[in-house]
Amino acid sequence: AKELGRNNFAFFSAEMSVNATERLGMLSRLRNALQRNEFLLHYQPKVCLKTGRLVGAEALLRWHNGSHGPIPPGRFIPLAEESGLIVEIGEWVLRSACRQAVAWQRAGAPPLPIAVNLSPRQLLRDDLLDVVEQALRDTGLDPACLELEITETVIMRDVEKSLHTLHRLKQLGIGIAIDDFGTGYSSLNYLKRLPVDKLKIDRSFVSDITTDPDDAAITRAVISLAHILNLKVVAEGVETEAQHRFLLENGCDEVQGYYFGKPMAHQDFAALLA
Ligand code: C2E
Ligand code: CA
Ligand code: CA
Ligand code: CA
């Protein structure tokens, strides 16, 4: 499943059709989750490799359903995406993350960027710009403190439209990162034209960098490529000291992973900021 990538539709649809009843039940619970206040965000630290300092956070969605308990994003995000519910949920995520970032800053934290995952459906909608601008305006967050993570697969699906949207987002002053880099079909030709700031090397490569020479070579190549294109490069899913050392020695800029901190509740992240 590694090569398929976790955002692959066909993969999840096939898996889920095995249990259509369960899927329908989850869909109806998902429809009510927003009104019932069942969502919350966790925040995972992003760390600068050279200095070891905290340089940002990624907001990750969590769902605690009353009778079913915590349901992992890998199970409900694909369903939210397929059903279109992700548009409304994604807007909630965006606004909540912006609000939280402002709250941390008001409490005295330095203005670190907060990263929000944008689903394919959100990126392809015509009102995305308005939604983002509105969230920034309503919460008072500086656009420079917002970063959007977008998978390469969705960009490649409609390159011209994505380019247009990304340019407009950049004009607002927002940072843009390509998520899960290496798992999709990116064309180097387009990568050059994309107004992005960062590449995030997918965890599937990082997890084997110290044991699999191919993954080590791919990771080194992505780091070089990013730097040639003047992009920062972030490695996700760093779990061990050995992976950390490899990335440091090979010039990776930022890291994220259990080795530095798991996604955590906002109170715990505030403690890190202090
Ligand atoms: P992602 O954007 O690639 O997020 C990174 C995932 O890797 C997160 O899983 C995070 O908890 C996990 N992770 C981070 N460090 C490590 C590590 O060292 N080891 C391991 N094993 N895992 C690590 P999570 O929170 O379960 O989210 C899974 C995916 O669900 C995300 O992948 C993203 O595609 C999606 N997702 C999560 N929140 C949102 C959201 O608000 N909106 C959208 N559209 N998608 C979201
Ligand atoms: Ca992400
Ligand atoms: Ca990823
Ligand atoms: Ca491998």
Tab-separated table of C-alpha atoms and ligand atoms in Angstrom:
chain	number	residue	atom	x	y	z
A	1	ALA	CA	0.000	0.000	0.000
A	2	LYS	CA	3.041	2.207	0.366
A	3	GLU	CA	3.204	2.998	-3.333
A	4	LEU	CA	-0.485	3.853	-3.515
A	5	GLY	CA	-0.269	6.704	-1.052
A	6	ARG	CA	-2.771	7.365	1.684
A	7	ASN	CA	-4.836	9.819	-0.293
A	8	ASN	CA	-5.572	7.375	-3.041
A	9	PHE	CA	-9.299	7.185	-3.686
A	10	ALA	CA	-9.592	3.836	-5.379
A	11	PHE	CA	-7.663	2.245	-2.549
A	12	PHE	CA	-10.024	3.479	0.147
A	13	SER	CA	-13.219	2.978	-1.852
A	14	ALA	CA	-12.430	-0.642	-2.524
A	15	GLU	CA	-11.538	-1.240	1.077
A	16	MET	CA	-14.654	0.434	2.356
A	17	SER	CA	-17.132	-1.170	-0.025
A	18	VAL	CA	-16.304	-4.418	1.733
A	19	ASN	CA	-18.489	-3.141	4.503
A	20	ALA	CA	-21.102	-0.888	2.963
A	21	THR	CA	-23.302	-0.895	6.051
A	22	GLU	CA	-20.535	0.282	8.292
A	23	ARG	CA	-19.701	2.929	5.754
A	24	LEU	CA	-23.272	4.232	5.662
A	25	GLY	CA	-23.391	4.362	9.436
A	26	MET	CA	-20.169	6.297	9.563
A	27	LEU	CA	-21.407	8.690	6.911
A	28	SER	CA	-24.508	9.563	8.913
A	29	ARG	CA	-22.427	10.059	12.074
A	30	LEU	CA	-20.012	12.207	10.082
A	31	ARG	CA	-22.885	14.398	8.862
A	32	ASN	CA	-23.760	15.249	12.466
A	33	ALA	CA	-20.260	15.514	13.840
A	34	LEU	CA	-19.840	19.253	13.286
A	35	GLN	CA	-23.080	20.280	15.029
A	36	ARG	CA	-22.319	17.863	17.843
A	37	ASN	CA	-18.918	19.391	18.371
A	38	GLU	CA	-17.140	16.088	17.944
A	39	PHE	CA	-14.099	17.430	16.097
A	40	LEU	CA	-10.968	18.851	17.600
A	41	LEU	CA	-7.494	19.648	16.376
A	42	HIS	CA	-4.217	18.281	17.538
A	43	TYR	CA	-0.947	20.055	16.824
A	44	GLN	CA	2.352	18.471	15.859
A	45	PRO	CA	5.616	20.394	16.273
A	46	LYS	CA	7.825	21.236	13.298
A	47	VAL	CA	11.452	21.619	14.244
A	48	CYS	CA	14.383	23.309	12.488
A	49	LEU	CA	17.094	20.664	12.056
A	50	LYS	CA	20.059	22.993	12.391
A	51	THR	CA	18.934	24.860	15.487
A	52	GLY	CA	16.626	22.281	17.038
A	53	ARG	CA	14.082	25.026	17.574
A	54	LEU	CA	10.335	24.817	17.257
A	55	VAL	CA	9.401	26.535	13.987
A	56	GLY	CA	5.737	25.731	13.528
A	57	ALA	CA	2.861	23.328	13.961
A	58	GLU	CA	0.686	21.168	11.751
A	59	ALA	CA	-2.983	21.058	12.691
A	60	LEU	CA	-4.378	17.521	12.446
A	61	LEU	CA	-8.055	16.722	12.671
A	62	ARG	CA	-9.384	14.401	15.371
A	63	TRP	CA	-12.891	12.970	15.628
A	64	HIS	CA	-14.328	11.669	18.877
A	65	ASN	CA	-17.729	10.157	18.233
A	66	GLY	CA	-19.922	9.620	21.275
A	67	SER	CA	-20.650	5.934	20.816
A	68	HIS	CA	-17.698	4.976	18.608
A	69	GLY	CA	-14.907	6.808	20.383
A	70	PRO	CA	-11.898	8.195	18.521
A	71	ILE	CA	-11.930	7.482	14.784
A	72	PRO	CA	-8.595	7.980	12.975
A	73	PRO	CA	-8.425	10.435	10.038
A	74	GLY	CA	-7.332	7.645	7.720
A	75	ARG	CA	-10.798	6.137	8.188
A	76	PHE	CA	-13.061	9.151	7.942
A	77	ILE	CA	-11.209	11.707	5.781
A	78	PRO	CA	-11.614	9.635	2.586
A	79	LEU	CA	-15.337	9.309	3.323
A	80	ALA	CA	-15.616	13.030	4.025
A	81	GLU	CA	-13.811	13.689	0.766
A	82	GLU	CA	-16.005	11.350	-1.299
A	83	SER	CA	-19.236	12.671	0.204
A	84	GLY	CA	-18.238	16.313	-0.078
A	85	LEU	CA	-18.538	16.831	3.690
A	86	ILE	CA	-14.847	17.708	3.722
A	87	VAL	CA	-15.643	21.179	2.389
A	88	GLU	CA	-17.565	22.171	5.503
A	89	ILE	CA	-15.265	20.237	7.822
A	90	GLY	CA	-12.194	21.725	6.155
A	91	GLU	CA	-13.532	25.226	6.661
A	92	TRP	CA	-14.026	24.428	10.346
A	93	VAL	CA	-10.422	23.157	10.524
A	94	LEU	CA	-9.086	26.284	8.847
A	95	ARG	CA	-10.976	28.677	11.092
A	96	SER	CA	-10.190	26.717	14.256
A	97	ALA	CA	-6.482	26.523	13.453
A	98	CYS	CA	-6.298	30.259	12.690
A	99	ARG	CA	-8.193	31.055	15.888
A	100	GLN	CA	-5.828	28.856	17.913
A	101	ALA	CA	-2.723	30.425	16.398
A	102	VAL	CA	-4.011	33.882	17.305
A	103	ALA	CA	-4.817	32.716	20.849
A	104	TRP	CA	-1.248	31.416	21.322
A	105	GLN	CA	0.199	34.678	20.068
A	106	ARG	CA	-2.073	36.732	22.323
A	107	ALA	CA	-0.807	34.618	25.212
A	108	GLY	CA	2.733	35.691	24.354
A	109	ALA	CA	4.005	33.007	21.965
A	110	PRO	CA	6.193	33.992	18.999
A	111	PRO	CA	4.315	34.151	15.658
A	112	LEU	CA	5.013	30.658	14.343
A	113	PRO	CA	3.214	29.484	11.207
A	114	ILE	CA	0.398	27.001	11.564
A	115	ALA	CA	-0.055	24.462	8.771
A	116	VAL	CA	-3.486	23.271	7.676
A	117	ASN	CA	-4.156	20.358	5.335
A	118	LEU	CA	-6.254	21.229	2.324
A	119	SER	CA	-8.254	18.454	0.706
A	120	PRO	CA	-8.509	18.029	-3.074
A	121	ARG	CA	-12.147	19.152	-3.048
A	122	GLN	CA	-11.271	22.327	-1.205
A	123	LEU	CA	-8.461	23.214	-3.584
A	124	LEU	CA	-10.661	22.805	-6.642
A	125	ARG	CA	-13.506	24.962	-5.348
A	126	ASP	CA	-13.964	28.447	-6.719
A	127	ASP	CA	-14.716	29.970	-3.327
A	128	LEU	CA	-11.474	28.782	-1.684
A	129	LEU	CA	-9.888	32.232	-1.820
A	130	ASP	CA	-12.907	33.825	-0.154
A	131	VAL	CA	-12.997	31.145	2.523
A	132	VAL	CA	-9.317	31.617	3.353
A	133	GLU	CA	-9.495	35.410	3.298
A	134	GLN	CA	-12.569	35.352	5.500
A	135	ALA	CA	-10.919	33.026	8.018
A	136	LEU	CA	-7.878	35.309	8.204
A	137	ARG	CA	-9.996	38.430	8.519
A	138	ASP	CA	-12.365	37.007	11.155
A	139	THR	CA	-9.580	35.642	13.333
A	140	GLY	CA	-7.046	38.405	12.735
A	141	LEU	CA	-4.258	35.955	11.875
A	142	ASP	CA	-1.356	37.359	9.873
A	143	PRO	CA	-1.357	35.517	6.484
A	144	ALA	CA	2.383	34.938	6.952
A	145	CYS	CA	1.455	32.684	9.883
A	146	LEU	CA	-0.708	30.381	7.784
A	147	GLU	CA	0.629	27.576	5.649
A	148	LEU	CA	-1.506	25.290	3.490
A	149	GLU	CA	-0.434	21.706	2.804
A	150	ILE	CA	-1.590	20.367	-0.529
A	151	THR	CA	-0.860	16.958	-2.025
A	152	GLU	CA	0.895	16.793	-5.360
A	153	THR	CA	-1.739	14.431	-6.756
A	154	VAL	CA	-4.484	17.030	-6.601
A	155	ILE	CA	-2.295	19.673	-8.201
A	156	MET	CA	-1.470	17.360	-11.084
A	157	ARG	CA	-5.158	16.566	-11.598
A	158	ASP	CA	-5.823	20.080	-12.872
A	159	VAL	CA	-2.535	21.887	-13.188
A	160	GLU	CA	-3.744	25.118	-14.759
A	161	LYS	CA	-6.516	25.642	-12.242
A	162	SER	CA	-4.245	24.721	-9.334
A	163	LEU	CA	-1.567	27.106	-10.566
A	164	HIS	CA	-4.076	29.918	-10.709
A	165	THR	CA	-5.406	29.189	-7.204
A	166	LEU	CA	-1.945	28.764	-5.697
A	167	HIS	CA	-0.772	32.057	-7.179
A	168	ARG	CA	-3.720	33.858	-5.654
A	169	LEU	CA	-3.122	32.210	-2.265
A	170	LYS	CA	0.521	33.254	-2.436
A	171	GLN	CA	-0.538	36.818	-3.197
A	172	LEU	CA	-2.365	36.807	0.134
A	173	GLY	CA	0.984	36.088	1.771
A	174	ILE	CA	0.217	32.491	2.748
A	175	GLY	CA	2.859	29.757	2.686
A	176	ILE	CA	2.274	26.659	0.566
A	177	ALA	CA	3.758	23.199	1.058
A	178	ILE	CA	3.463	20.131	-1.132
A	179	ASP	CA	2.487	17.253	1.119
A	180	ASP	CA	3.353	13.566	0.699
A	181	PHE	CA	5.965	14.507	-1.883
A	182	GLY	CA	7.209	11.523	-3.835
A	183	THR	CA	4.042	9.433	-3.626
A	184	GLY	CA	2.194	11.009	-6.541
A	185	TYR	CA	2.986	11.729	-10.142
A	186	SER	CA	4.673	15.073	-9.981
A	187	SER	CA	6.163	16.382	-13.110
A	188	LEU	CA	9.383	18.286	-12.622
A	189	ASN	CA	8.252	20.611	-15.350
A	190	TYR	CA	5.234	21.704	-13.293
A	191	LEU	CA	7.089	21.719	-10.014
A	192	LYS	CA	9.247	24.493	-11.423
A	193	ARG	CA	6.160	26.587	-12.139
A	194	LEU	CA	4.349	26.002	-8.857
A	195	PRO	CA	4.381	28.919	-6.433
A	196	VAL	CA	5.219	26.774	-3.424
A	197	ASP	CA	7.619	27.264	-0.520
A	198	LYS	CA	8.168	23.756	0.768
A	199	LEU	CA	8.248	20.093	-0.108
A	200	LYS	CA	7.307	17.565	2.541
A	201	ILE	CA	9.004	14.228	2.011
A	202	ASP	CA	6.488	11.498	2.702
A	203	ARG	CA	6.872	9.316	5.762
A	204	SER	CA	6.996	6.187	3.586
A	205	PHE	CA	10.482	7.248	2.419
A	206	VAL	CA	11.668	8.593	5.729
A	207	SER	CA	10.780	5.456	7.680
A	208	ASP	CA	13.308	3.380	5.715
A	209	ILE	CA	16.113	5.900	5.076
A	210	THR	CA	18.526	4.139	7.375
A	211	THR	CA	17.777	0.635	6.118
A	212	ASP	CA	16.790	0.937	2.469
A	213	PRO	CA	19.438	2.416	0.132
A	214	ASP	CA	16.734	3.317	-2.413
A	215	ASP	CA	14.772	5.357	0.086
A	216	ALA	CA	17.985	6.996	1.277
A	217	ALA	CA	18.866	7.942	-2.308
A	218	ILE	CA	15.349	9.219	-3.046
A	219	THR	CA	15.390	11.344	0.088
A	220	ARG	CA	18.785	12.829	-0.787
A	221	ALA	CA	17.555	13.535	-4.304
A	222	VAL	CA	14.398	15.260	-3.065
A	223	ILE	CA	16.455	17.436	-0.715
A	224	SER	CA	18.754	18.468	-3.598
A	225	LEU	CA	15.831	19.048	-5.917
A	226	ALA	CA	14.064	21.226	-3.371
A	227	HIS	CA	17.174	23.310	-2.814
A	228	ILE	CA	17.822	23.705	-6.535
A	229	LEU	CA	14.285	25.068	-6.851
A	230	ASN	CA	14.842	27.314	-3.838
A	231	LEU	CA	12.338	25.431	-1.715
A	232	LYS	CA	12.588	24.344	1.875
A	233	VAL	CA	12.307	20.668	2.557
A	234	VAL	CA	10.567	19.028	5.478
A	235	ALA	CA	10.792	15.367	6.409
A	236	GLU	CA	7.722	13.863	8.032
A	237	GLY	CA	7.454	10.798	10.218
A	238	VAL	CA	10.898	11.040	11.817
A	239	GLU	CA	10.880	8.498	14.623
A	240	THR	CA	14.499	7.714	15.466
A	241	GLU	CA	17.801	9.346	16.295
A	242	ALA	CA	19.356	7.615	13.255
A	243	GLN	CA	16.763	9.105	10.893
A	244	HIS	CA	17.300	12.484	12.506
A	245	ARG	CA	21.077	12.238	11.974
A	246	PHE	CA	20.690	11.170	8.341
A	247	LEU	CA	18.436	14.132	7.595
A	248	LEU	CA	20.727	16.567	9.377
A	249	GLU	CA	23.790	15.271	7.522
A	250	ASN	CA	21.958	15.522	4.213
A	251	GLY	CA	20.833	19.100	4.640
A	252	CYS	CA	17.121	18.690	5.267
A	253	ASP	CA	15.659	21.937	6.673
A	254	GLU	CA	12.818	20.898	8.948
A	255	VAL	CA	11.531	17.757	10.564
A	256	GLN	CA	8.312	16.507	12.008
A	257	GLY	CA	7.734	13.194	13.715
A	258	TYR	CA	7.253	11.248	16.919
A	259	TYR	CA	10.974	11.672	17.681
A	260	PHE	CA	10.307	15.382	18.229
A	261	GLY	CA	6.695	15.266	19.318
A	262	LYS	CA	3.417	13.537	18.555
A	263	PRO	CA	0.337	15.513	17.572
A	264	MET	CA	-0.965	16.921	20.866
A	265	ALA	CA	-3.829	18.885	22.402
A	266	HIS	CA	-3.597	22.679	22.197
A	267	GLN	CA	-2.832	22.984	25.923
A	268	ASP	CA	0.202	20.727	25.544
A	269	PHE	CA	1.398	22.627	22.505
A	270	ALA	CA	1.036	25.886	24.435
A	271	ALA	CA	3.348	24.418	27.065
A	272	LEU	CA	5.948	23.728	24.351
A	273	LEU	CA	5.633	27.311	23.136
A	274	ALA	CA	6.228	28.720	26.587
B	1	C2E	P1	-0.528	13.939	6.646
B	1	C2E	O1	-1.001	15.297	6.275
B	1	C2E	O2	0.589	13.366	5.851
B	1	C2E	O3	-0.160	14.030	8.191
B	1	C2E	C1	0.885	13.320	8.787
B	1	C2E	C2	0.372	12.087	9.493
B	1	C2E	O4	1.479	11.348	9.982
B	1	C2E	C3	-0.506	12.377	10.710
B	1	C2E	O5	-1.441	11.315	10.812
B	1	C2E	C4	0.502	12.299	11.858
B	1	C2E	O6	-0.086	12.024	13.094
B	1	C2E	C5	1.352	11.158	11.370
B	1	C2E	N1	2.700	11.185	11.933
B	1	C2E	C6	3.456	12.268	12.233
B	1	C2E	N2	4.663	11.899	12.696
B	1	C2E	C7	4.683	10.545	12.693
B	1	C2E	C8	5.677	9.565	13.063
B	1	C2E	O7	6.792	9.870	13.478
B	1	C2E	N3	5.329	8.259	12.896
B	1	C2E	C9	4.104	7.887	12.427
B	1	C2E	N4	3.849	6.587	12.324
B	1	C2E	N5	3.155	8.782	12.073
B	1	C2E	C10	3.439	10.095	12.207
B	1	C2E	P2	-2.970	11.564	11.111
B	1	C2E	O8	-3.144	12.688	12.079
B	1	C2E	O9	-3.575	10.248	11.425
B	1	C2E	O10	-3.524	12.074	9.710
B	1	C2E	C11	-3.507	11.235	8.601
B	1	C2E	C12	-3.843	12.001	7.342
B	1	C2E	O11	-5.199	12.485	7.408
B	1	C2E	C13	-2.984	13.244	7.132
B	1	C2E	O12	-1.757	12.889	6.591
B	1	C2E	C14	-3.870	14.020	6.192
B	1	C2E	O13	-3.745	13.546	4.883
B	1	C2E	C15	-5.253	13.684	6.697
B	1	C2E	N6	-5.707	14.783	7.560
B	1	C2E	C16	-5.519	14.982	8.887
B	1	C2E	N7	-6.116	16.125	9.297
B	1	C2E	C17	-6.682	16.664	8.189
B	1	C2E	C18	-7.450	17.853	7.937
B	1	C2E	O14	-7.699	18.695	8.811
B	1	C2E	N8	-7.897	18.044	6.653
B	1	C2E	C19	-7.609	17.172	5.654
B	1	C2E	N9	-8.075	17.436	4.403
B	1	C2E	N10	-6.886	16.072	5.839
B	1	C2E	C20	-6.427	15.811	7.098
B	2	CA	CA	0.027	17.219	6.046
B	3	CA	CA	2.230	12.722	4.631
B	4	CA	CA	11.822	0.966	0.197
